[in-house]
């Protein structure tokens, strides 16, 4: 089980999708997939061994994990076993992650195109959740790891503040500051001011130091 998949434990934490004013979380998921892909494509060979803010991953390992994540999102959307996708795309040679991302992202778009997926019960590694909650889980997963990769490789992506604020709204409910350690494998919240950019506040809540 990866870290972000442990964030949302009950459907009550999922974005509302039952009224006309609700925001479709698939929009944010698609944007997170696109930005992760662009960031991955800009990684240079001399950066593969560089450390990342996600301490257990260097750039090579994080790149492999990201490809696995995008594949798993499609498998989950189809209602299949998430564990059929390994946590790392170890069969991909160095430098092949961006090329592998393209079909992975295309498949996510196809699988998640059905609006009925939002209310469908989907199996994630941590349990069964409605599709709306699953979209939020993986938007957070991709966004934080995109930040990790960008920080490690000197990139400055164009973050969407509105998207980040929506992710923050979900994560602060699902991952309280008081529940770190033990079964919640996140570091303590890093203090940042309320005026800090949204992306800094998001990663600080995940225990990263902006």
PDB file of C-alpha atoms in Angstrom:
ATOM      1  CA  UNK A   1       0.000   0.000   0.000  1.00  0.00           C
ATOM      2  CA  UNK A   2       1.399   3.392  -0.871  1.00  0.00           C
ATOM      3  CA  UNK A   3       1.168   6.374   1.414  1.00  0.00           C
ATOM      4  CA  UNK A   4      -1.512   8.406  -0.245  1.00  0.00           C
ATOM      5  CA  UNK A   5      -3.866   5.462  -0.625  1.00  0.00           C
ATOM      6  CA  UNK A   6      -4.168   5.502   3.173  1.00  0.00           C
ATOM      7  CA  UNK A   7      -5.524   9.051   3.258  1.00  0.00           C
ATOM      8  CA  UNK A   8      -9.222   8.528   2.663  1.00  0.00           C
ATOM      9  CA  UNK A   9     -10.804   5.761   4.677  1.00  0.00           C
ATOM     10  CA  UNK A  10     -14.551   6.313   4.299  1.00  0.00           C
ATOM     11  CA  UNK A  11     -16.866   7.604   1.592  1.00  0.00           C
ATOM     12  CA  UNK A  12     -17.712  10.540   3.872  1.00  0.00           C
ATOM     13  CA  UNK A  13     -14.357  12.048   2.971  1.00  0.00           C
ATOM     14  CA  UNK A  14     -15.047  11.991  -0.753  1.00  0.00           C
ATOM     15  CA  UNK A  15     -16.018  15.079  -2.762  1.00  0.00           C
ATOM     16  CA  UNK A  16     -19.788  15.509  -3.154  1.00  0.00           C
ATOM     17  CA  UNK A  17     -21.142  14.597  -6.556  1.00  0.00           C
ATOM     18  CA  UNK A  18     -24.891  14.588  -5.885  1.00  0.00           C
ATOM     19  CA  UNK A  19     -25.868  18.128  -6.816  1.00  0.00           C
ATOM     20  CA  UNK A  20     -25.428  20.453  -9.737  1.00  0.00           C
ATOM     21  CA  UNK A  21     -22.909  22.643  -7.928  1.00  0.00           C
ATOM     22  CA  UNK A  22     -20.553  19.728  -7.243  1.00  0.00           C
ATOM     23  CA  UNK A  23     -17.149  19.701  -8.886  1.00  0.00           C
ATOM     24  CA  UNK A  24     -16.289  16.608 -10.910  1.00  0.00           C
ATOM     25  CA  UNK A  25     -13.034  15.312  -9.331  1.00  0.00           C
ATOM     26  CA  UNK A  26     -12.076  13.629 -12.600  1.00  0.00           C
ATOM     27  CA  UNK A  27     -11.159  17.078 -13.915  1.00  0.00           C
ATOM     28  CA  UNK A  28      -8.516  17.483 -11.245  1.00  0.00           C
ATOM     29  CA  UNK A  29      -7.311  13.927 -11.734  1.00  0.00           C
ATOM     30  CA  UNK A  30      -6.830  14.528 -15.465  1.00  0.00           C
ATOM     31  CA  UNK A  31      -4.909  17.737 -14.776  1.00  0.00           C
ATOM     32  CA  UNK A  32      -2.683  15.962 -12.249  1.00  0.00           C
ATOM     33  CA  UNK A  33      -1.957  13.190 -14.741  1.00  0.00           C
ATOM     34  CA  UNK A  34      -1.038  15.736 -17.419  1.00  0.00           C
ATOM     35  CA  UNK A  35       1.280  17.756 -15.174  1.00  0.00           C
ATOM     36  CA  UNK A  36       2.994  14.658 -13.813  1.00  0.00           C
ATOM     37  CA  UNK A  37       3.666  13.513 -17.364  1.00  0.00           C
ATOM     38  CA  UNK A  38       5.171  16.838 -18.405  1.00  0.00           C
ATOM     39  CA  UNK A  39       7.389  16.894 -15.332  1.00  0.00           C
ATOM     40  CA  UNK A  40       8.521  13.318 -15.902  1.00  0.00           C
ATOM     41  CA  UNK A  41       9.352  14.080 -19.533  1.00  0.00           C
ATOM     42  CA  UNK A  42      11.724  16.875 -18.485  1.00  0.00           C
ATOM     43  CA  UNK A  43      13.934  14.686 -16.285  1.00  0.00           C
ATOM     44  CA  UNK A  44      17.516  14.479 -17.559  1.00  0.00           C
ATOM     45  CA  UNK A  45      19.747  11.364 -17.411  1.00  0.00           C
ATOM     46  CA  UNK A  46      22.263  12.957 -15.078  1.00  0.00           C
ATOM     47  CA  UNK A  47      19.463  13.435 -12.539  1.00  0.00           C
ATOM     48  CA  UNK A  48      18.399   9.794 -12.188  1.00  0.00           C
ATOM     49  CA  UNK A  49      20.438   9.197  -9.025  1.00  0.00           C
ATOM     50  CA  UNK A  50      19.461  12.468  -7.348  1.00  0.00           C
ATOM     51  CA  UNK A  51      17.605  12.255  -4.025  1.00  0.00           C
ATOM     52  CA  UNK A  52      14.012  13.468  -3.772  1.00  0.00           C
ATOM     53  CA  UNK A  53      12.003  14.929  -0.883  1.00  0.00           C
ATOM     54  CA  UNK A  54      10.293  11.525  -0.663  1.00  0.00           C
ATOM     55  CA  UNK A  55      13.201  10.026   1.241  1.00  0.00           C
ATOM     56  CA  UNK A  56      12.906   6.411   0.124  1.00  0.00           C
ATOM     57  CA  UNK A  57      12.990   7.352  -3.581  1.00  0.00           C
ATOM     58  CA  UNK A  58      15.687   8.759  -5.782  1.00  0.00           C
ATOM     59  CA  UNK A  59      14.621  10.240  -9.129  1.00  0.00           C
ATOM     60  CA  UNK A  60      14.941   6.883 -10.892  1.00  0.00           C
ATOM     61  CA  UNK A  61      12.784   5.064  -8.345  1.00  0.00           C
ATOM     62  CA  UNK A  62      10.200   7.844  -8.167  1.00  0.00           C
ATOM     63  CA  UNK A  63       9.905   7.931 -11.959  1.00  0.00           C
ATOM     64  CA  UNK A  64       9.300   4.185 -12.009  1.00  0.00           C
ATOM     65  CA  UNK A  65       6.715   4.518  -9.235  1.00  0.00           C
ATOM     66  CA  UNK A  66       4.837   7.273 -11.057  1.00  0.00           C
ATOM     67  CA  UNK A  67       4.418   5.081 -14.128  1.00  0.00           C
ATOM     68  CA  UNK A  68       3.092   2.316 -11.898  1.00  0.00           C
ATOM     69  CA  UNK A  69       0.643   4.753 -10.289  1.00  0.00           C
ATOM     70  CA  UNK A  70      -0.833   5.894 -13.593  1.00  0.00           C
ATOM     71  CA  UNK A  71      -1.267   2.262 -14.651  1.00  0.00           C
ATOM     72  CA  UNK A  72      -2.936   1.403 -11.356  1.00  0.00           C
ATOM     73  CA  UNK A  73      -5.436   4.255 -11.731  1.00  0.00           C
ATOM     74  CA  UNK A  74      -6.772   2.596 -14.891  1.00  0.00           C
ATOM     75  CA  UNK A  75      -6.920  -0.850 -13.319  1.00  0.00           C
ATOM     76  CA  UNK A  76      -8.829   0.540 -10.356  1.00  0.00           C
ATOM     77  CA  UNK A  77     -11.244   2.388 -12.641  1.00  0.00           C
ATOM     78  CA  UNK A  78     -12.047  -0.862 -14.424  1.00  0.00           C
ATOM     79  CA  UNK A  79     -12.891  -2.485 -11.097  1.00  0.00           C
ATOM     80  CA  UNK A  80      -9.946  -4.858 -11.276  1.00  0.00           C
ATOM     81  CA  UNK A  81      -7.410  -5.932  -8.665  1.00  0.00           C
ATOM     82  CA  UNK A  82      -5.092  -2.988  -7.883  1.00  0.00           C
ATOM     83  CA  UNK A  83      -2.387  -5.407  -6.762  1.00  0.00           C
ATOM     84  CA  UNK A  84      -2.164  -6.744 -10.305  1.00  0.00           C
ATOM     85  CA  UNK A  85      -0.039  -3.644 -10.944  1.00  0.00           C
ATOM     86  CA  UNK A  86       3.317  -3.632  -9.114  1.00  0.00           C
ATOM     87  CA  UNK A  87       4.289  -0.493  -7.224  1.00  0.00           C
ATOM     88  CA  UNK A  88       7.203   0.069  -9.603  1.00  0.00           C
ATOM     89  CA  UNK A  89       7.530  -0.297 -13.364  1.00  0.00           C
ATOM     90  CA  UNK A  90      10.828  -2.127 -13.035  1.00  0.00           C
ATOM     91  CA  UNK A  91      10.711  -3.465 -16.595  1.00  0.00           C
ATOM     92  CA  UNK A  92      11.223   0.040 -18.000  1.00  0.00           C
ATOM     93  CA  UNK A  93      14.816   0.947 -18.754  1.00  0.00           C
ATOM     94  CA  UNK A  94      16.296   4.230 -17.586  1.00  0.00           C
ATOM     95  CA  UNK A  95      14.875   7.084 -19.590  1.00  0.00           C
ATOM     96  CA  UNK A  96      11.848   5.153 -20.804  1.00  0.00           C
ATOM     97  CA  UNK A  97       9.385   6.436 -18.212  1.00  0.00           C
ATOM     98  CA  UNK A  98       8.071   9.394 -20.223  1.00  0.00           C
ATOM     99  CA  UNK A  99       7.358   7.177 -23.241  1.00  0.00           C
ATOM    100  CA  UNK A 100       5.543   4.688 -20.995  1.00  0.00           C
ATOM    101  CA  UNK A 101       3.525   7.512 -19.457  1.00  0.00           C
ATOM    102  CA  UNK A 102       1.787   8.400 -22.728  1.00  0.00           C
ATOM    103  CA  UNK A 103      -0.240   5.172 -23.144  1.00  0.00           C
ATOM    104  CA  UNK A 104      -0.805   5.062 -19.397  1.00  0.00           C
ATOM    105  CA  UNK A 105      -2.327   8.537 -19.364  1.00  0.00           C
ATOM    106  CA  UNK A 106      -4.417   7.769 -22.454  1.00  0.00           C
ATOM    107  CA  UNK A 107      -5.824   4.682 -20.775  1.00  0.00           C
ATOM    108  CA  UNK A 108      -6.739   6.671 -17.635  1.00  0.00           C
ATOM    109  CA  UNK A 109      -8.697   9.124 -19.790  1.00  0.00           C
ATOM    110  CA  UNK A 110     -10.563   6.302 -21.527  1.00  0.00           C
ATOM    111  CA  UNK A 111     -11.375   4.313 -18.394  1.00  0.00           C
ATOM    112  CA  UNK A 112     -12.496   7.339 -16.373  1.00  0.00           C
ATOM    113  CA  UNK A 113     -14.580   8.910 -19.168  1.00  0.00           C
ATOM    114  CA  UNK A 114     -17.811   7.353 -17.858  1.00  0.00           C
ATOM    115  CA  UNK A 115     -19.389   9.762 -15.307  1.00  0.00           C
ATOM    116  CA  UNK A 116     -20.962   6.768 -13.599  1.00  0.00           C
ATOM    117  CA  UNK A 117     -17.534   5.855 -12.258  1.00  0.00           C
ATOM    118  CA  UNK A 118     -17.852   8.534  -9.574  1.00  0.00           C
ATOM    119  CA  UNK A 119     -20.494   6.597  -7.667  1.00  0.00           C
ATOM    120  CA  UNK A 120     -19.155   3.149  -8.463  1.00  0.00           C
ATOM    121  CA  UNK A 121     -17.459   1.211  -5.666  1.00  0.00           C
ATOM    122  CA  UNK A 122     -13.828   0.700  -6.634  1.00  0.00           C
ATOM    123  CA  UNK A 123     -11.183  -1.407  -5.001  1.00  0.00           C
ATOM    124  CA  UNK A 124      -8.051   0.445  -3.937  1.00  0.00           C
ATOM    125  CA  UNK A 125      -5.124  -1.200  -2.144  1.00  0.00           C
ATOM    126  CA  UNK A 126      -6.457   0.138   1.169  1.00  0.00           C
ATOM    127  CA  UNK A 127     -10.069  -0.881   0.634  1.00  0.00           C
ATOM    128  CA  UNK A 128     -13.230  -0.119  -1.317  1.00  0.00           C
ATOM    129  CA  UNK A 129     -14.123   3.508  -2.053  1.00  0.00           C
ATOM    130  CA  UNK A 130     -16.482   5.299  -4.441  1.00  0.00           C
ATOM    131  CA  UNK A 131     -14.876   6.573  -7.607  1.00  0.00           C
ATOM    132  CA  UNK A 132     -15.086  10.197  -6.486  1.00  0.00           C
ATOM    133  CA  UNK A 133     -12.940   9.419  -3.450  1.00  0.00           C
ATOM    134  CA  UNK A 134     -10.525   7.356  -5.541  1.00  0.00           C
ATOM    135  CA  UNK A 135     -10.051  10.303  -7.918  1.00  0.00           C
ATOM    136  CA  UNK A 136      -9.203  12.551  -4.966  1.00  0.00           C
ATOM    137  CA  UNK A 137      -6.763  10.004  -3.543  1.00  0.00           C
ATOM    138  CA  UNK A 138      -4.833   9.789  -6.788  1.00  0.00           C
ATOM    139  CA  UNK A 139      -4.945  13.520  -7.508  1.00  0.00           C
ATOM    140  CA  UNK A 140      -3.145  13.961  -4.205  1.00  0.00           C
ATOM    141  CA  UNK A 141      -0.733  11.101  -4.897  1.00  0.00           C
ATOM    142  CA  UNK A 142       0.241  12.492  -8.291  1.00  0.00           C
ATOM    143  CA  UNK A 143       0.447  16.109  -7.144  1.00  0.00           C
ATOM    144  CA  UNK A 144       2.724  15.470  -4.193  1.00  0.00           C
ATOM    145  CA  UNK A 145       4.983  13.145  -6.166  1.00  0.00           C
ATOM    146  CA  UNK A 146       5.099  15.607  -9.053  1.00  0.00           C
ATOM    147  CA  UNK A 147       6.317  18.197  -6.550  1.00  0.00           C
ATOM    148  CA  UNK A 148       8.894  15.685  -5.265  1.00  0.00           C
ATOM    149  CA  UNK A 149      10.164  15.079  -8.787  1.00  0.00           C
ATOM    150  CA  UNK A 150      10.156  18.756  -9.715  1.00  0.00           C
ATOM    151  CA  UNK A 151      12.081  19.717  -6.593  1.00  0.00           C
ATOM    152  CA  UNK A 152      14.656  16.983  -7.195  1.00  0.00           C
ATOM    153  CA  UNK A 153      15.217  17.977 -10.831  1.00  0.00           C
ATOM    154  CA  UNK A 154      15.071  21.768 -10.586  1.00  0.00           C
ATOM    155  CA  UNK A 155      11.728  22.180 -12.326  1.00  0.00           C
ATOM    156  CA  UNK A 156       9.087  24.790 -11.578  1.00  0.00           C
ATOM    157  CA  UNK A 157       5.722  23.469 -12.837  1.00  0.00           C
ATOM    158  CA  UNK A 158       2.751  25.761 -13.272  1.00  0.00           C
ATOM    159  CA  UNK A 159       0.604  24.644 -10.356  1.00  0.00           C
ATOM    160  CA  UNK A 160      -3.133  25.266 -10.517  1.00  0.00           C
ATOM    161  CA  UNK A 161      -3.935  27.008  -7.199  1.00  0.00           C
ATOM    162  CA  UNK A 162      -7.645  26.147  -7.367  1.00  0.00           C
ATOM    163  CA  UNK A 163      -6.879  22.456  -7.893  1.00  0.00           C
ATOM    164  CA  UNK A 164      -4.394  22.472  -5.015  1.00  0.00           C
ATOM    165  CA  UNK A 165      -6.901  24.154  -2.702  1.00  0.00           C
ATOM    166  CA  UNK A 166      -9.434  21.440  -3.471  1.00  0.00           C
ATOM    167  CA  UNK A 167      -6.854  18.764  -2.684  1.00  0.00           C
ATOM    168  CA  UNK A 168      -5.958  20.522   0.559  1.00  0.00           C
ATOM    169  CA  UNK A 169      -9.621  20.549   1.544  1.00  0.00           C
ATOM    170  CA  UNK A 170      -9.834  16.767   1.195  1.00  0.00           C
ATOM    171  CA  UNK A 171      -6.465  15.948   2.727  1.00  0.00           C
ATOM    172  CA  UNK A 172      -6.888  18.059   5.845  1.00  0.00           C
ATOM    173  CA  UNK A 173     -10.069  16.159   6.669  1.00  0.00           C
ATOM    174  CA  UNK A 174      -8.623  12.770   5.848  1.00  0.00           C
ATOM    175  CA  UNK A 175      -5.121  13.221   7.306  1.00  0.00           C
ATOM    176  CA  UNK A 176      -5.324  15.206  10.561  1.00  0.00           C
ATOM    177  CA  UNK A 177      -2.131  16.712  11.887  1.00  0.00           C
ATOM    178  CA  UNK A 178      -2.561  14.772  15.136  1.00  0.00           C
ATOM    179  CA  UNK A 179      -2.500  11.308  13.541  1.00  0.00           C
ATOM    180  CA  UNK A 180       1.076  11.064  12.310  1.00  0.00           C
ATOM    181  CA  UNK A 181       3.230   8.031  12.932  1.00  0.00           C
ATOM    182  CA  UNK A 182       2.325   4.382  13.321  1.00  0.00           C
ATOM    183  CA  UNK A 183      -0.187   3.379  10.682  1.00  0.00           C
ATOM    184  CA  UNK A 184      -0.087   6.898   9.169  1.00  0.00           C
ATOM    185  CA  UNK A 185       3.379   6.937   7.569  1.00  0.00           C
ATOM    186  CA  UNK A 186       3.698  10.684   7.124  1.00  0.00           C
ATOM    187  CA  UNK A 187       6.100  13.035   8.837  1.00  0.00           C
ATOM    188  CA  UNK A 188       4.841  15.776  11.118  1.00  0.00           C
ATOM    189  CA  UNK A 189       3.189  18.735   9.429  1.00  0.00           C
ATOM    190  CA  UNK A 190       5.733  21.389   8.486  1.00  0.00           C
ATOM    191  CA  UNK A 191       4.667  24.857   9.609  1.00  0.00           C
ATOM    192  CA  UNK A 192       4.089  27.344   6.792  1.00  0.00           C
ATOM    193  CA  UNK A 193       2.169  30.593   6.860  1.00  0.00           C
ATOM    194  CA  UNK A 194      -1.392  30.860   5.542  1.00  0.00           C
ATOM    195  CA  UNK A 195      -0.092  33.242   2.879  1.00  0.00           C
ATOM    196  CA  UNK A 196       2.238  30.571   1.458  1.00  0.00           C
ATOM    197  CA  UNK A 197       1.483  29.290  -2.061  1.00  0.00           C
ATOM    198  CA  UNK A 198      -1.089  26.511  -2.164  1.00  0.00           C
ATOM    199  CA  UNK A 199       1.433  23.910  -3.320  1.00  0.00           C
ATOM    200  CA  UNK A 200       3.706  24.721  -0.376  1.00  0.00           C
ATOM    201  CA  UNK A 201       0.815  24.323   2.059  1.00  0.00           C
ATOM    202  CA  UNK A 202      -0.150  21.001   0.465  1.00  0.00           C
ATOM    203  CA  UNK A 203       3.285  19.401   0.618  1.00  0.00           C
ATOM    204  CA  UNK A 204       3.909  20.818   4.093  1.00  0.00           C
ATOM    205  CA  UNK A 205       0.761  19.026   5.270  1.00  0.00           C
ATOM    206  CA  UNK A 206       2.235  15.828   3.816  1.00  0.00           C
ATOM    207  CA  UNK A 207       5.371  16.377   5.899  1.00  0.00           C
ATOM    208  CA  UNK A 208       7.565  17.829   3.150  1.00  0.00           C
ATOM    209  CA  UNK A 209       9.615  20.960   3.699  1.00  0.00           C
ATOM    210  CA  UNK A 210       8.805  23.447   0.892  1.00  0.00           C
TER     211      UNK A 210
END
